[in-house]
PDB file of C-alpha atoms and ligand atoms in Angstrom:
ATOM      1  CA  MET M   1     -21.422 -21.612 -11.371  1.00 77.00           C
ATOM      2  CA  ASP M   2     -18.977 -18.699 -12.062  1.00 94.00           C
ATOM      3  CA  GLN M   3     -16.929 -17.537  -9.896  1.00 97.00           C
ATOM      4  CA  ILE M   4     -18.278 -14.928  -8.855  1.00 97.00           C
ATOM      5  CA  ASP M   5     -21.073 -17.048  -7.653  1.00 97.00           C
ATOM      6  CA  ASP M   6     -18.595 -18.799  -5.765  1.00 97.00           C
ATOM      7  CA  LEU M   7     -17.390 -15.035  -3.832  1.00 97.00           C
ATOM      8  CA  LEU M   8     -21.134 -15.067  -2.996  1.00 98.00           C
ATOM      9  CA  ALA M   9     -21.658 -18.449  -1.602  1.00 97.00           C
ATOM     10  CA  TYR M  10     -18.528 -17.624   0.449  1.00 97.00           C
ATOM     11  CA  ASN M  11     -19.152 -14.296   1.448  1.00 98.00           C
ATOM     12  CA  LYS M  12     -22.769 -16.017   3.121  1.00 98.00           C
ATOM     13  CA  SER M  13     -21.491 -18.895   4.667  1.00 98.00           C
ATOM     14  CA  TRP M  14     -18.758 -16.340   6.250  1.00 97.00           C
ATOM     15  CA  ALA M  15     -21.436 -13.765   7.365  1.00 97.00           C
ATOM     16  CA  GLU M  16     -23.098 -16.191   8.641  1.00 97.00           C
ATOM     17  CA  ARG M  17     -20.098 -17.747  11.207  1.00 97.00           C
ATOM     18  CA  ALA M  18     -19.279 -14.243  11.957  1.00 96.00           C
ATOM     19  CA  LYS M  19     -22.752 -13.958  13.260  1.00 96.00           C
ATOM     20  CA  THR M  20     -23.196 -17.502  14.928  1.00 97.00           C
ATOM     21  CA  ASP M  21     -19.299 -16.610  16.915  1.00 96.00           C
ATOM     22  CA  ASP M  22     -20.257 -13.646  17.606  1.00 95.00           C
ATOM     23  CA  ALA M  23     -25.034 -11.845  17.573  1.00 95.00           C
ATOM     24  CA  GLN M  24     -23.232  -8.017  17.653  1.00 94.00           C
ATOM     25  CA  TYR M  25     -20.806  -8.509  15.240  1.00 93.00           C
ATOM     26  CA  PHE M  26     -22.440  -6.626  12.215  1.00 94.00           C
ATOM     27  CA  ASP M  27     -24.181  -4.196  14.756  1.00 93.00           C
ATOM     28  CA  ARG M  28     -21.135  -2.450  15.582  1.00 92.00           C
ATOM     29  CA  MET M  29     -19.685  -2.487  11.836  1.00 93.00           C
ATOM     30  CA  ALA M  30     -22.570  -1.231  11.308  1.00 92.00           C
ATOM     31  CA  ASP M  31     -22.533   2.102  13.454  1.00 88.00           C
ATOM     32  CA  LYS M  32     -18.843   3.248  12.183  1.00 92.00           C
ATOM     33  CA  GLN M  33     -15.006   2.424  11.444  1.00 94.00           C
ATOM     34  CA  ASN M  34     -12.351   3.757  14.037  1.00 95.00           C
ATOM     35  CA  PRO M  35      -9.178   1.919  12.134  1.00 97.00           C
ATOM     36  CA  SER M  36      -5.830   2.622  13.273  1.00 98.00           C
ATOM     37  CA  ILE M  37      -4.202   2.260  10.173  1.00 98.00           C
ATOM     38  CA  LEU M  38      -4.018   3.506   6.788  1.00 98.00           C
ATOM     39  CA  TRP M  39      -2.644   1.323   4.800  1.00 98.00           C
ATOM     40  CA  ILE M  40      -0.964   2.115   0.549  1.00 98.00           C
ATOM     41  CA  GLY M  41      -0.125  -0.661  -1.249  1.00 98.00           C
ATOM     42  CA  CYS M  42       0.075  -2.209  -4.940  1.00 98.00           C
ATOM     43  CA  SER M  43      -3.519  -3.381  -6.652  1.00 98.00           C
ATOM     44  CA  ASP M  44      -1.510  -6.866  -7.485  1.00 98.00           C
ATOM     45  CA  SER M  45      -3.325  -9.868  -6.791  1.00 98.00           C
ATOM     46  CA  ARG M  46      -0.875 -11.393  -4.371  1.00 98.00           C
ATOM     47  CA  VAL M  47      -0.386  -8.825  -1.712  1.00 98.00           C
ATOM     48  CA  PRO M  48      -3.945  -8.615  -0.384  1.00 98.00           C
ATOM     49  CA  PRO M  49      -3.444  -6.654   2.648  1.00 98.00           C
ATOM     50  CA  SER M  50      -5.534  -8.365   5.130  1.00 97.00           C
ATOM     51  CA  VAL M  51      -4.981 -11.746   4.407  1.00 98.00           C
ATOM     52  CA  ILE M  52      -1.073 -11.003   4.664  1.00 98.00           C
ATOM     53  CA  THR M  53      -1.581  -9.405   7.826  1.00 98.00           C
ATOM     54  CA  GLY M  54      -4.903 -11.039   9.175  1.00 98.00           C
ATOM     55  CA  ALA M  55      -5.251  -7.857   9.956  1.00 97.00           C
ATOM     56  CA  LYS M  56      -9.880  -8.234  11.020  1.00 94.00           C
ATOM     57  CA  PRO M  57     -12.412  -5.712   9.334  1.00 95.00           C
ATOM     58  CA  GLY M  58     -12.165  -2.684  10.635  1.00 95.00           C
ATOM     59  CA  VAL M  59      -8.741  -2.197  11.450  1.00 97.00           C
ATOM     60  CA  MET M  60      -6.788  -1.354   8.274  1.00 98.00           C
ATOM     61  CA  PHE M  61      -8.017   1.712   6.219  1.00 98.00           C
ATOM     62  CA  ILE M  62      -6.704   1.448   2.294  1.00 98.00           C
ATOM     63  CA  HIS M  63      -5.776   2.451  -0.577  1.00 98.00           C
ATOM     64  CA  ARG M  64      -3.846   0.196  -3.382  1.00 98.00           C
ATOM     65  CA  ASN M  65      -2.528   1.622  -7.004  1.00 98.00           C
ATOM     66  CA  ILE M  66      -0.105   0.141  -9.225  1.00 98.00           C
ATOM     67  CA  ALA M  67       3.259   0.051  -6.931  1.00 98.00           C
ATOM     68  CA  ASN M  68       2.041   1.237  -4.217  1.00 98.00           C
ATOM     69  CA  LEU M  69       2.477   5.018  -4.650  1.00 98.00           C
ATOM     70  CA  ALA M  70       1.735   8.116  -2.953  1.00 98.00           C
ATOM     71  CA  VAL M  71       1.973  11.124  -5.289  1.00 98.00           C
ATOM     72  CA  HIS M  72       1.113  14.320  -4.545  1.00 96.00           C
ATOM     73  CA  SER M  73      -1.215  15.192  -7.666  1.00 96.00           C
ATOM     74  CA  ASP M  74      -3.216  12.161  -6.545  1.00 97.00           C
ATOM     75  CA  ILE M  75      -6.700  13.566  -5.520  1.00 98.00           C
ATOM     76  CA  SER M  76      -7.646  10.083  -4.430  1.00 98.00           C
ATOM     77  CA  PHE M  77      -4.811   9.372  -2.599  1.00 98.00           C
ATOM     78  CA  LEU M  78      -4.581  12.417  -1.159  1.00 98.00           C
ATOM     79  CA  ALA M  79      -8.161  12.328   0.202  1.00 98.00           C
ATOM     80  CA  VAL M  80      -7.369   9.336   1.167  1.00 98.00           C
ATOM     81  CA  LEU M  81      -4.320  10.754   3.564  1.00 98.00           C
ATOM     82  CA  GLU M  82      -6.682  13.486   5.035  1.00 98.00           C
ATOM     83  CA  TYR M  83      -9.586  10.888   5.822  1.00 98.00           C
ATOM     84  CA  SER M  84      -7.723   8.950   7.431  1.00 98.00           C
ATOM     85  CA  VAL M  85      -4.868  11.942   9.138  1.00 98.00           C
ATOM     86  CA  ASP M  86      -7.862  14.030   9.677  1.00 97.00           C
ATOM     87  CA  VAL M  87     -10.801  12.316  10.303  1.00 97.00           C
ATOM     88  CA  LEU M  88     -10.178   8.941  11.450  1.00 97.00           C
ATOM     89  CA  LYS M  89      -6.813   9.857  12.923  1.00 97.00           C
ATOM     90  CA  VAL M  90      -4.983   7.130  12.634  1.00 98.00           C
ATOM     91  CA  ASP M  91      -1.365   6.165  13.949  1.00 98.00           C
ATOM     92  CA  HIS M  92       0.359   4.439  11.911  1.00 98.00           C
ATOM     93  CA  ILE M  93       0.747   5.094   8.269  1.00 98.00           C
ATOM     94  CA  VAL M  94       2.561   1.923   6.075  1.00 98.00           C
ATOM     95  CA  VAL M  95       3.271   1.951   2.755  1.00 98.00           C
ATOM     96  CA  ALA M  96       3.624  -2.070   1.590  1.00 98.00           C
ATOM     97  CA  GLY M  97       5.652  -2.499  -1.714  1.00 98.00           C
ATOM     98  CA  HIS M  98       6.351  -6.160  -2.953  1.00 98.00           C
ATOM     99  CA  TYR M  99       8.890  -7.456  -5.132  1.00 98.00           C
ATOM    100  CA  ASN M 100       8.288  -8.817  -8.443  1.00 98.00           C
ATOM    101  CA  CYS M 101       6.147  -6.040  -8.431  1.00 98.00           C
ATOM    102  CA  GLY M 102       4.277  -6.039 -12.666  1.00 97.00           C
ATOM    103  CA  GLY M 103       5.014  -1.381 -12.263  1.00 97.00           C
ATOM    104  CA  VAL M 104       8.566  -2.305 -10.876  1.00 98.00           C
ATOM    105  CA  LYS M 105       9.393  -4.503 -13.427  1.00 97.00           C
ATOM    106  CA  ALA M 106       7.812  -1.780 -16.686  1.00 97.00           C
ATOM    107  CA  ALA M 107       9.746   1.013 -15.145  1.00 96.00           C
ATOM    108  CA  CYS M 108      13.043  -1.095 -15.517  1.00 94.00           C
ATOM    109  CA  SER M 109      11.859  -2.117 -19.039  1.00 93.00           C
ATOM    110  CA  HIS M 110      12.925  -0.698 -22.224  1.00 89.00           C
ATOM    111  CA  GLU M 111       9.945  -1.324 -23.781  1.00 91.00           C
ATOM    112  CA  PRO M 112       6.899   0.954 -23.222  1.00 89.00           C
ATOM    113  CA  ALA M 113       4.274   0.057 -20.997  1.00 92.00           C
ATOM    114  CA  PRO M 114       0.570   0.469 -21.701  1.00 92.00           C
ATOM    115  CA  ASP M 115      -0.154   4.136 -22.154  1.00 94.00           C
ATOM    116  CA  MET M 116      -1.300   5.061 -18.981  1.00 95.00           C
ATOM    117  CA  VAL M 117      -0.079   2.975 -16.923  1.00 95.00           C
ATOM    118  CA  ASP M 118       3.058   4.059 -19.050  1.00 95.00           C
ATOM    119  CA  HIS M 119       2.500   7.329 -17.484  1.00 96.00           C
ATOM    120  CA  TRP M 120       1.621   6.177 -14.194  1.00 97.00           C
ATOM    121  CA  ILE M 121       5.353   4.774 -13.767  1.00 97.00           C
ATOM    122  CA  GLN M 122       7.014   7.828 -14.671  1.00 96.00           C
ATOM    123  CA  HIS M 123       6.777   8.242 -11.297  1.00 97.00           C
ATOM    124  CA  ILE M 124       9.101   5.407 -10.632  1.00 98.00           C
ATOM    125  CA  ARG M 125      11.850   5.737 -13.259  1.00 97.00           C
ATOM    126  CA  ASP M 126      11.989   9.461 -12.110  1.00 98.00           C
ATOM    127  CA  ILE M 127      13.358   7.483  -8.889  1.00 98.00           C
ATOM    128  CA  LYS M 128      15.586   5.271 -10.724  1.00 98.00           C
ATOM    129  CA  ARG M 129      17.118   7.918 -11.803  1.00 97.00           C
ATOM    130  CA  MET M 130      17.453   9.365  -8.778  1.00 98.00           C
ATOM    131  CA  TYR M 131      19.256   6.391  -7.536  1.00 98.00           C
ATOM    132  CA  GLN M 132      21.286   5.470 -10.587  1.00 97.00           C
ATOM    133  CA  SER M 133      24.470   5.472  -9.509  1.00 98.00           C
ATOM    134  CA  GLU M 134      23.572   2.405  -6.636  1.00 98.00           C
ATOM    135  CA  LEU M 135      21.529   1.186  -8.517  1.00 98.00           C
ATOM    136  CA  ASP M 136      23.772   0.496 -11.693  1.00 97.00           C
ATOM    137  CA  ALA M 137      25.875  -1.106  -9.044  1.00 98.00           C
ATOM    138  CA  ILE M 138      23.650  -3.994  -8.473  1.00 98.00           C
ATOM    139  CA  THR M 139      25.352  -6.219 -11.841  1.00 97.00           C
ATOM    140  CA  ASN M 140      22.811  -8.790 -10.904  1.00 97.00           C
ATOM    141  CA  PRO M 141      19.103  -7.291 -12.922  1.00 95.00           C
ATOM    142  CA  LYS M 142      16.768  -9.198 -10.897  1.00 97.00           C
ATOM    143  CA  ASN M 143      18.626  -7.980  -7.483  1.00 97.00           C
ATOM    144  CA  ARG M 144      18.786  -4.669  -8.745  1.00 97.00           C
ATOM    145  CA  GLU M 145      14.824  -5.192  -9.577  1.00 98.00           C
ATOM    146  CA  ASN M 146      14.000  -5.699  -5.641  1.00 98.00           C
ATOM    147  CA  ARG M 147      16.553  -2.796  -5.331  1.00 98.00           C
ATOM    148  CA  LEU M 148      14.235  -0.323  -7.007  1.00 98.00           C
ATOM    149  CA  VAL M 149      10.755  -1.887  -4.539  1.00 98.00           C
ATOM    150  CA  GLU M 150      12.095  -1.068  -1.367  1.00 98.00           C
ATOM    151  CA  LEU M 151      13.362   2.555  -2.622  1.00 98.00           C
ATOM    152  CA  ASN M 152      10.172   2.876  -4.166  1.00 98.00           C
ATOM    153  CA  VAL M 153       9.087   2.393  -0.195  1.00 98.00           C
ATOM    154  CA  ILE M 154      11.769   4.980   0.794  1.00 98.00           C
ATOM    155  CA  GLU M 155      10.649   7.870  -1.482  1.00 98.00           C
ATOM    156  CA  GLN M 156       6.748   6.942  -1.183  1.00 98.00           C
ATOM    157  CA  ILE M 157       7.204   7.156   2.761  1.00 98.00           C
ATOM    158  CA  ARG M 158       8.720  10.334   1.901  1.00 98.00           C
ATOM    159  CA  ASN M 159       6.222  11.967  -0.118  1.00 98.00           C
ATOM    160  CA  ILE M 160       4.312  11.043   2.496  1.00 98.00           C
ATOM    161  CA  ALA M 161       6.101  12.466   5.862  1.00 98.00           C
ATOM    162  CA  ASN M 162       6.177  15.952   2.992  1.00 97.00           C
ATOM    163  CA  THR M 163       2.340  16.225   2.218  1.00 98.00           C
ATOM    164  CA  THR M 164       0.933  19.016   4.035  1.00 97.00           C
ATOM    165  CA  THR M 165      -1.890  16.776   5.980  1.00 98.00           C
ATOM    166  CA  VAL M 166       0.957  14.857   7.913  1.00 98.00           C
ATOM    167  CA  ARG M 167       3.086  18.006   8.759  1.00 98.00           C
ATOM    168  CA  ARG M 168      -0.017  19.953  10.277  1.00 97.00           C
ATOM    169  CA  SER M 169      -0.705  17.186  11.876  1.00 97.00           C
ATOM    170  CA  ARG M 170       2.657  16.504  13.320  1.00 97.00           C
ATOM    171  CA  LYS M 171       2.915  20.298  14.560  1.00 97.00           C
ATOM    172  CA  ARG M 172      -0.428  19.584  16.275  1.00 96.00           C
ATOM    173  CA  GLY M 173       1.212  17.370  18.542  1.00 93.00           C
ATOM    174  CA  ALA M 174      -0.084  13.919  17.163  1.00 88.00           C
ATOM    175  CA  SER M 175       1.527  10.777  17.064  1.00 92.00           C
ATOM    176  CA  LEU M 176       1.458   9.517  14.105  1.00 97.00           C
ATOM    177  CA  LYS M 177       4.361   6.928  12.719  1.00 98.00           C
ATOM    178  CA  LEU M 178       4.627   5.627   8.586  1.00 98.00           C
ATOM    179  CA  HIS M 179       6.527   2.853   8.336  1.00 98.00           C
ATOM    180  CA  GLY M 180       7.788   1.322   5.123  1.00 98.00           C
ATOM    181  CA  LEU M 181       7.330  -2.109   4.306  1.00 98.00           C
ATOM    182  CA  VAL M 182       8.630  -5.151   1.646  1.00 98.00           C
ATOM    183  CA  TYR M 183       6.823  -7.948   0.688  1.00 98.00           C
ATOM    184  CA  ASP M 184       8.161 -10.879  -0.700  1.00 98.00           C
ATOM    185  CA  THR M 185       6.104 -12.864  -3.287  1.00 97.00           C
ATOM    186  CA  ALA M 186       8.215 -15.678  -3.353  1.00 97.00           C
ATOM    187  CA  THR M 187       8.276 -16.684   0.626  1.00 98.00           C
ATOM    188  CA  GLY M 188       5.310 -14.991   2.187  1.00 98.00           C
ATOM    189  CA  GLU M 189       7.239 -12.271   3.855  1.00 98.00           C
ATOM    190  CA  LEU M 190       6.596  -9.094   5.238  1.00 98.00           C
ATOM    191  CA  GLN M 191       9.642  -6.724   6.737  1.00 98.00           C
ATOM    192  CA  ARG M 192      10.532  -3.369   7.465  1.00 98.00           C
ATOM    193  CA  LEU M 193      12.698  -1.504   5.474  1.00 98.00           C
ATOM    194  CA  ILE M 194      11.981   2.044   7.373  1.00 96.00           C
ATOM    195  CA  GLU M 195      10.379   4.081   9.714  1.00 95.00           C
ATOM    196  CA  SER M 196       9.476   7.912  10.236  1.00 92.00           C
TER     197      SER M 196
HETATM  198 CO1   CO Q   1       2.895  -4.621  -7.505  1.00 71.96          CO
END
């Protein structure tokens, strides 16, 4: 048995359990989805959105990338955002960052990251430059890195608020709420940073 066999074996028992608990469960799931939350998180394996929040299947539409970025030129993110807001009509958009984020660490380092990652994290280096004086005032390197994790979340919330998708939707009167959260991989706690 390899690791994938383990996953398949777990899945089999999970599906059986779900059917036993609720005979119509998969009939409803097969029909359509109606999530109320778009979750944008980091690809980091330690931050699985449904596990840390207990959100059941069908509740969250999820987009993940390195360091939970909402980049205006990223067609994948833009398509997810547009589909969530205009078609699924979610009520909440969450950006969840996390301490000990490899992407943020790499952006703090003077060593270059692997090519593509290095391009991607330029977005975080830009944020670092925007808040240079605030960050320079933090003497402890770990605290400085943690603050950059938080500032990154705050800036992604601003990016999302500035997209045409969100602006148009709000103009139409949709009650769309944006939430910036941060997860601590050392304690398992998720906290609010910003609402918009
Ligand atoms: Co990360």
